[in-house]
C-alpha positions as a Python dict, from the first residue, in 0.01 Angstrom:
ca = {
    (1, 'X'): (0, 0, 0),
    (2, 'X'): (126, 345, -86),
    (3, 'X'): (86, 616, 178),
    (4, 'X'): (-49, 878, -61),
    (5, 'X'): (-355, 664, -131),
    (6, 'X'): (-523, 693, 209),
    (7, 'X'): (-878, 814, 205),
    (8, 'X'): (-1052, 947, 512),
    (9, 'X'): (-1353, 813, 696),
    (10, 'X'): (-1603, 1090, 750),
    (11, 'X'): (-1946, 925, 745),
    (12, 'X'): (-2073, 796, 1080),
    (13, 'X'): (-2224, 493, 902),
    (14, 'X'): (-1874, 389, 794),
    (15, 'X'): (-1748, 417, 1151),
    (16, 'X'): (-2036, 204, 1280),
    (17, 'X'): (-1979, -56, 1006),
    (18, 'X'): (-1609, -83, 1093),
    (19, 'X'): (-1676, -95, 1469),
    (20, 'X'): (-1922, -383, 1421),
    (21, 'X'): (-1731, -591, 1165),
    (22, 'X'): (-1360, -520, 1207),
    (23, 'X'): (-1087, -703, 1393),
    (24, 'X'): (-999, -514, 1712),
    (25, 'X'): (-691, -508, 1935),
    (26, 'X'): (-610, -304, 2246),
    (27, 'X'): (-257, -185, 2319),
    (28, 'X'): (-125, 52, 2584),
    (29, 'X'): (-159, 358, 2360),
    (30, 'X'): (-460, 291, 2136),
    (31, 'X'): (-736, 63, 2017),
    (32, 'X'): (-681, -58, 1660),
    (33, 'X'): (-966, -156, 1427),
    (34, 'X'): (-891, -314, 1089),
    (35, 'X'): (-1138, -422, 822),
    (36, 'X'): (-1007, -561, 492),
    (37, 'X'): (-1133, -368, 192),
    (38, 'X'): (-1035, -284, -165),
    (39, 'X'): (-1012, 84, -78),
    (40, 'X'): (-772, 216, 183),
    (41, 'X'): (-907, 453, 447),
    (42, 'X'): (-773, 577, 777),
    (43, 'X'): (-899, 769, 1079),
    (44, 'X'): (-735, 868, 1407),
    (45, 'X'): (-985, 939, 1685),
    (46, 'X'): (-941, 1088, 2032),
    (47, 'X'): (-1239, 1132, 2263),
    (48, 'X'): (-1271, 1396, 2533),
    (49, 'X'): (-1154, 1135, 2785),
    (50, 'X'): (-803, 1180, 2641),
    (51, 'X'): (-789, 1545, 2747),
    (52, 'X'): (-840, 1896, 2622),
    (53, 'X'): (-817, 1986, 2252),
    (54, 'X'): (-440, 2041, 2247),
    (55, 'X'): (-374, 1699, 2401),
    (56, 'X'): (-629, 1526, 2175),
    (57, 'X'): (-470, 1680, 1866),
    (58, 'X'): (-118, 1584, 1979),
    (59, 'X'): (-234, 1228, 2045),
    (60, 'X'): (-385, 1203, 1697),
    (61, 'X'): (-68, 1346, 1538),
    (62, 'X'): (146, 1090, 1721),
    (63, 'X'): (-80, 804, 1611),
    (64, 'X'): (-84, 926, 1250),
    (65, 'X'): (293, 962, 1241),
    (66, 'X'): (353, 617, 1389),
    (67, 'X'): (97, 463, 1152),
    (68, 'X'): (243, 627, 841),
    (69, 'X'): (592, 506, 936),
    (70, 'X'): (492, 150, 844),
    (71, 'X'): (439, 255, 481),
    (72, 'X'): (427, -36, 239),
    (73, 'X'): (404, -301, 513),
    (74, 'X'): (28, -244, 553),
    (75, 'X'): (-253, -426, 373),
    (76, 'X'): (-534, -242, 197),
    (77, 'X'): (-831, -186, 423),
    (78, 'X'): (-1004, 48, 663),
    (79, 'X'): (-808, 148, 974),
    (80, 'X'): (-940, 328, 1280),
    (81, 'X'): (-702, 414, 1564),
    (82, 'X'): (-860, 534, 1888),
    (83, 'X'): (-619, 712, 2122),
    (84, 'X'): (-609, 621, 2490),
    (85, 'X'): (-555, 865, 2775),
    (86, 'X'): (-188, 922, 2852),
    (87, 'X'): (-71, 858, 2496),
    (88, 'X'): (94, 1200, 2469),
    (89, 'X'): (323, 1115, 2764),
    (90, 'X'): (465, 798, 2605),
    (91, 'X'): (790, 812, 2406),
    (92, 'X'): (742, 793, 2030),
    (93, 'X'): (939, 469, 1988),
    (94, 'X'): (715, 295, 2243),
    (95, 'X'): (404, 417, 2058),
    (96, 'X'): (546, 291, 1731),
    (97, 'X'): (642, -49, 1877),
    (98, 'X'): (305, -92, 2047),
    (99, 'X'): (114, 8, 1734),
    (100, 'X'): (316, -232, 1518),
    (101, 'X'): (239, -517, 1760),
    (102, 'X'): (-132, -431, 1745),
    (103, 'X'): (-132, -418, 1365),
    (104, 'X'): (31, -762, 1357),
    (105, 'X'): (-238, -896, 1590),
    (106, 'X'): (-518, -783, 1356),
    (107, 'X'): (-328, -930, 1056),
    (108, 'X'): (-290, -599, 872),
    (109, 'X'): (89, -612, 819),
    (110, 'X'): (220, -804, 519),
}
């Protein structure tokens, strides 16, 4: 999969469909949902439980950056990453390692 080909998930029906049908894995920094599909879409989500807007945005940026670092290792499909509270305090390499482990568990890494 090429990074430039990510679409975004904006419709709430798509989110509900993925939540109900996707493989799910919890790690210490996020919850990873993966649903195989011919199109490739991605969303990073942070609820108000994570913190105020600045912290939520930083958490989403960290998740996006770690996710994009896997590049061509990822299968085509729909990905949703839900940030957990305290993510912004973790070192980047731990986030990346934890996310890679989660992606392996949902069989989304080639």
